[in-house]
Amino acid sequence: MSQNNSVVSIAQRLQEAEQSRQAISPIAEEIKGLAGQLSAIELAYQIQQKNVETKSQLGRRIVGRKIGLTSLAVQKQLGVDSPDYGTLFDDMAYGTFEEINSAQWIQPKAEAEIALVLKKDLNNEKHTLADIISATDYALAAIEIVDSRIKDWKISLLDTVADNASSAGFVLGSTPVALSKLELSRCGMYMERKGEQVSVGAGVNCLGNPLNAAVWLADMMVKMGTPLKAGDLLLTGALGPMVPLARQDALSAHIEGLGSVTLITN
């Protein structure tokens, strides 16, 4: 089988796993075996992009991107030195307190994040922190829902990149705040379930500042030929440890300066 056919085949298996809610075995070694002129990580992103194209052809609208692996501890665990990214679609978006059908996922987890909404395009080859600040319309509290299509979350970098950075959905808070009113690295976060604290963190846990993660993403998207545009939503990375998400669950994340966001499943 040719390299291109193998990329298509792996992408189809991931798509089928998502649709059937039946996880598949890890695919990292298979991707490594395909590497040649293109590196394994480039092939993993090709697999991701193949499914992005398939979903777009089915009428799903791209609304932004997510940044993953922004925790230095997780990077060290996976043996990588940079984040990764995935694509967000319109049907992955939910509002705070909106009830969500959790049966659509396989093994979901949740993590609190800071979302940025852009008002300007970001199409420079190299961006600065100032570029990100001037291009951001406002920030929102958010909870990202992650779900691996790989069995038992036994993932490496290649597995999660190919699997759209393990993205599944996101819940947005309803209080937009200008960056001029925030010091993102110092924004403390705690997430609770039925009054019990289940995750704690802060903006500094996200590459030192969520804006640093946004700089990385803006540069990467230009490199990939799909620059970030005005109106795009960016999920900048987890502020604290992710927690399991169950049916009939309720999680509330409180982020300093940004208020709260609540995820409810049925």
Coordinates of C-alpha atoms in Angstrom, one line a residue:
M1 CA 0.0 0.0 0.0
S2 CA 1.4 3.5 -0.9
Q3 CA 2.1 6.0 1.8
N4 CA -0.9 8.2 0.7
N5 CA -3.2 5.2 0.7
S6 CA -2.0 4.3 4.2
V7 CA -2.7 7.8 5.4
V8 CA -6.2 7.6 4.0
S9 CA -6.7 4.1 5.6
I10 CA -5.6 5.3 9.1
A11 CA -7.7 8.4 8.8
Q12 CA -10.8 6.3 7.9
R13 CA -10.2 4.0 10.9
L14 CA -10.1 6.9 13.3
Q15 CA -13.2 8.4 11.7
E16 CA -15.0 5.0 12.0
A17 CA -13.9 4.8 15.6
E18 CA -15.4 8.2 16.4
Q19 CA -18.7 7.4 14.6
S20 CA -19.1 3.9 16.1
R21 CA -17.7 4.9 19.5
Q22 CA -15.4 1.9 19.4
A23 CA -11.8 2.7 20.2
I24 CA -8.9 1.3 18.2
S25 CA -5.4 0.1 19.1
P26 CA -2.6 2.7 19.1
I27 CA -1.4 3.7 15.6
A28 CA 1.9 5.4 16.4
E29 CA 4.1 2.4 15.3
E30 CA 2.2 2.1 12.1
I31 CA 2.8 5.8 11.4
K32 CA 6.5 5.5 12.2
G33 CA 6.7 2.7 9.7
L34 CA 5.4 4.9 6.9
A35 CA 8.0 7.7 7.6
G36 CA 10.4 8.4 4.8
Q37 CA 10.7 11.7 2.9
L38 CA 8.0 12.9 5.3
S39 CA 8.6 12.6 9.0
A40 CA 6.3 10.6 11.3
I41 CA 4.9 13.8 12.8
E42 CA 4.2 15.3 9.4
L43 CA 2.3 12.1 8.4
A44 CA 0.3 12.3 11.7
Y45 CA -0.8 15.8 10.8
Q46 CA -1.6 14.6 7.3
I47 CA -3.9 12.0 8.8
Q48 CA -5.5 14.6 11.0
Q49 CA -6.0 16.9 8.0
K50 CA -7.6 14.2 5.9
N51 CA -10.3 13.8 8.5
V52 CA -10.7 17.6 8.8
E53 CA -11.3 17.7 5.0
T54 CA -13.8 14.8 5.3
K55 CA -15.8 16.5 8.0
S56 CA -15.7 19.8 6.1
Q57 CA -17.1 18.1 3.1
L58 CA -20.0 16.8 5.2
G59 CA -21.0 20.4 6.1
R60 CA -19.2 20.8 9.4
R61 CA -17.9 24.4 9.8
I62 CA -14.4 25.0 11.2
V63 CA -14.7 27.6 14.0
G64 CA -11.1 27.5 15.4
R65 CA -8.3 25.5 16.7
K66 CA -7.2 23.9 20.0
I67 CA -3.7 23.7 21.4
G68 CA -2.7 20.6 23.3
L69 CA 0.4 19.5 25.2
T70 CA 0.9 22.9 26.7
S71 CA 2.0 21.4 30.0
L72 CA 5.8 21.0 30.3
A73 CA 5.2 18.0 32.5
V74 CA 3.1 16.3 29.9
Q75 CA 5.6 17.2 27.1
K76 CA 8.3 15.5 29.2
Q77 CA 6.1 12.5 29.7
L78 CA 5.6 12.0 26.0
G79 CA 9.2 13.0 25.1
V80 CA 8.3 16.0 23.0
D81 CA 9.4 19.7 23.2
S82 CA 6.4 21.5 21.6
P83 CA 2.6 21.6 21.8
D84 CA 0.3 20.2 19.1
Y85 CA -3.0 21.4 17.6
G86 CA -6.4 20.2 16.5
T87 CA -9.4 21.6 14.7
L88 CA -12.6 22.8 16.3
F89 CA -16.0 22.4 14.4
D90 CA -19.3 24.2 15.0
D91 CA -21.0 21.1 16.2
M92 CA -18.4 20.6 19.0
A93 CA -19.4 23.9 20.6
Y94 CA -21.7 24.2 23.6
G95 CA -22.8 27.0 26.0
T96 CA -22.4 27.1 29.7
F97 CA -25.2 25.1 31.5
E98 CA -26.3 23.5 28.2
E99 CA -27.1 19.8 28.6
I100 CA -24.8 17.6 26.4
N101 CA -25.4 14.0 25.3
S102 CA -22.3 12.2 26.6
A103 CA -23.2 9.0 24.7
Q104 CA -21.5 10.5 21.7
W105 CA -18.1 10.0 23.2
I106 CA -16.0 6.9 24.1
Q107 CA -13.8 7.8 27.1
P108 CA -14.3 11.5 27.7
K109 CA -12.4 13.8 30.1
A110 CA -12.6 17.5 30.8
E111 CA -10.1 20.3 31.4
A112 CA -10.4 24.0 32.1
E113 CA -9.0 26.4 29.6
I114 CA -8.9 30.1 28.6
A115 CA -10.4 30.7 25.1
L116 CA -9.4 33.6 22.9
V117 CA -11.6 35.0 20.1
L118 CA -9.7 36.8 17.3
K119 CA -10.7 40.1 15.7
K120 CA -7.8 40.2 13.2
D121 CA -6.1 37.7 10.9
L122 CA -2.7 36.3 12.0
N123 CA -0.8 35.6 8.8
N124 CA 2.8 36.5 9.6
E125 CA 5.5 33.9 9.4
K126 CA 6.6 34.8 12.9
H127 CA 4.3 36.3 15.5
T128 CA 5.0 38.2 18.6
L129 CA 3.1 38.4 21.9
A130 CA 2.0 41.9 20.8
D131 CA 0.6 40.5 17.6
I132 CA -1.6 38.1 19.5
I133 CA -2.7 40.8 22.0
S134 CA -3.7 43.2 19.3
A135 CA -5.5 40.5 17.3
T136 CA -7.6 39.2 20.2
D137 CA -11.1 40.6 20.6
Y138 CA -11.8 39.0 24.1
A139 CA -11.2 36.0 26.3
L140 CA -13.7 33.5 27.7
A141 CA -13.6 30.8 30.4
A142 CA -13.9 27.4 28.7
I143 CA -14.0 23.7 29.4
E144 CA -12.6 21.4 26.7
I145 CA -13.9 17.9 26.3
V146 CA -11.2 15.5 25.2
D147 CA -11.8 12.0 24.0
S148 CA -9.3 9.6 22.6
R149 CA -10.3 7.2 19.8
I150 CA -7.3 5.1 21.0
K151 CA -8.1 2.4 23.5
D152 CA -7.6 3.2 27.1
W153 CA -5.9 6.5 26.4
K154 CA -2.7 4.7 25.6
I155 CA -1.4 7.5 23.4
S156 CA 1.8 8.9 22.2
L157 CA 2.4 12.2 20.4
L158 CA 1.7 10.6 17.0
D159 CA -1.5 9.0 18.2
T160 CA -3.0 12.2 19.5
V161 CA -1.9 14.3 16.6
A162 CA -3.5 12.0 14.1
D163 CA -6.6 11.8 16.3
N164 CA -7.2 15.6 16.0
A165 CA -5.3 16.2 19.3
S166 CA -7.9 14.1 21.0
S167 CA -10.5 16.8 20.7
A168 CA -14.2 16.1 21.2
G169 CA -16.0 19.3 22.2
F170 CA -15.9 22.5 24.3
V171 CA -18.1 24.6 26.5
L172 CA -17.8 28.4 26.5
G173 CA -18.5 30.8 29.4
S174 CA -20.7 33.8 28.6
T175 CA -18.6 36.6 30.0
P176 CA -16.2 38.1 27.4
V177 CA -13.3 40.0 28.9
A178 CA -10.7 42.2 27.2
L179 CA -7.1 41.1 27.6
S180 CA -6.3 44.6 29.0
K181 CA -8.2 43.5 32.1
L182 CA -6.4 40.3 32.6
E183 CA -2.9 39.0 33.5
L184 CA -3.4 35.5 32.0
S185 CA -0.4 33.9 33.6
R186 CA -1.8 34.7 37.0
C187 CA -5.4 33.6 36.4
G188 CA -6.0 31.0 39.0
M189 CA -8.4 28.1 38.2
Y190 CA -10.3 25.5 40.2
M191 CA -12.8 23.0 38.9
E192 CA -15.4 21.4 41.1
R193 CA -18.0 18.6 40.9
K194 CA -20.8 18.7 43.4
G195 CA -18.9 21.2 45.5
E196 CA -15.7 19.0 45.6
Q197 CA -12.6 20.4 44.1
V198 CA -11.3 18.1 41.3
S199 CA -8.7 20.2 39.5
V200 CA -6.6 23.2 40.3
G201 CA -4.2 25.3 38.2
A202 CA -3.4 28.6 36.7
G203 CA -2.4 30.3 33.4
V204 CA 1.3 29.9 34.2
N205 CA 0.8 26.1 33.7
C206 CA 0.1 26.8 30.0
L207 CA 3.6 27.4 28.6
G208 CA 4.1 30.1 31.2
N209 CA 1.2 32.1 29.7
P210 CA -1.7 31.1 27.4
L211 CA -0.6 33.9 25.0
N212 CA 2.7 32.0 24.5
A213 CA 0.6 29.0 23.3
A214 CA -1.3 31.2 21.0
V215 CA 2.0 32.5 19.5
W216 CA 3.1 29.0 18.8
L217 CA -0.3 28.1 17.2
A218 CA -0.3 31.2 15.0
D219 CA 3.1 30.4 13.6
M220 CA 2.3 26.8 13.1
M221 CA -1.0 27.5 11.2
V222 CA 0.9 29.8 8.8
K223 CA 3.5 27.1 8.3
M224 CA 0.7 24.6 7.5
G225 CA -0.9 27.0 5.0
T226 CA -4.1 27.6 7.1
P227 CA -3.5 30.9 9.0
L228 CA -5.8 31.9 11.8
K229 CA -8.5 34.3 10.8
A230 CA -10.7 37.0 12.4
G231 CA -13.5 35.3 14.3
D232 CA -11.5 32.1 15.0
L233 CA -11.7 30.6 18.5
L234 CA -8.5 29.4 20.2
L235 CA -8.5 27.0 23.1
T236 CA -5.1 27.8 24.5
G237 CA -4.5 24.7 26.6
A238 CA -5.2 23.1 30.0
L239 CA -4.8 25.2 33.2
G240 CA -4.8 22.1 35.4
P241 CA -5.2 18.3 35.3
M242 CA -8.0 16.8 33.2
V243 CA -10.7 14.9 35.0
P244 CA -12.9 12.0 33.9
L245 CA -16.3 12.9 32.6
A246 CA -19.3 10.7 33.2
R247 CA -23.0 10.6 32.2
Q248 CA -25.3 12.8 34.3
D249 CA -22.2 14.8 35.4
A250 CA -21.7 18.4 36.2
L251 CA -18.4 20.2 36.3
S252 CA -17.9 23.9 37.0
A253 CA -14.6 25.7 36.2
H254 CA -13.9 29.0 37.9
I255 CA -11.2 31.1 36.3
E256 CA -10.0 34.3 38.0
G257 CA -11.1 37.4 36.0
L258 CA -13.2 35.4 33.6
G259 CA -15.9 34.0 35.8
S260 CA -17.3 30.5 35.6
V261 CA -18.3 27.9 33.0
T262 CA -20.4 24.8 33.7
L263 CA -20.5 21.6 31.7
I264 CA -23.6 19.3 32.2
T265 CA -24.0 15.9 30.6
N266 CA -27.0 13.6 30.4

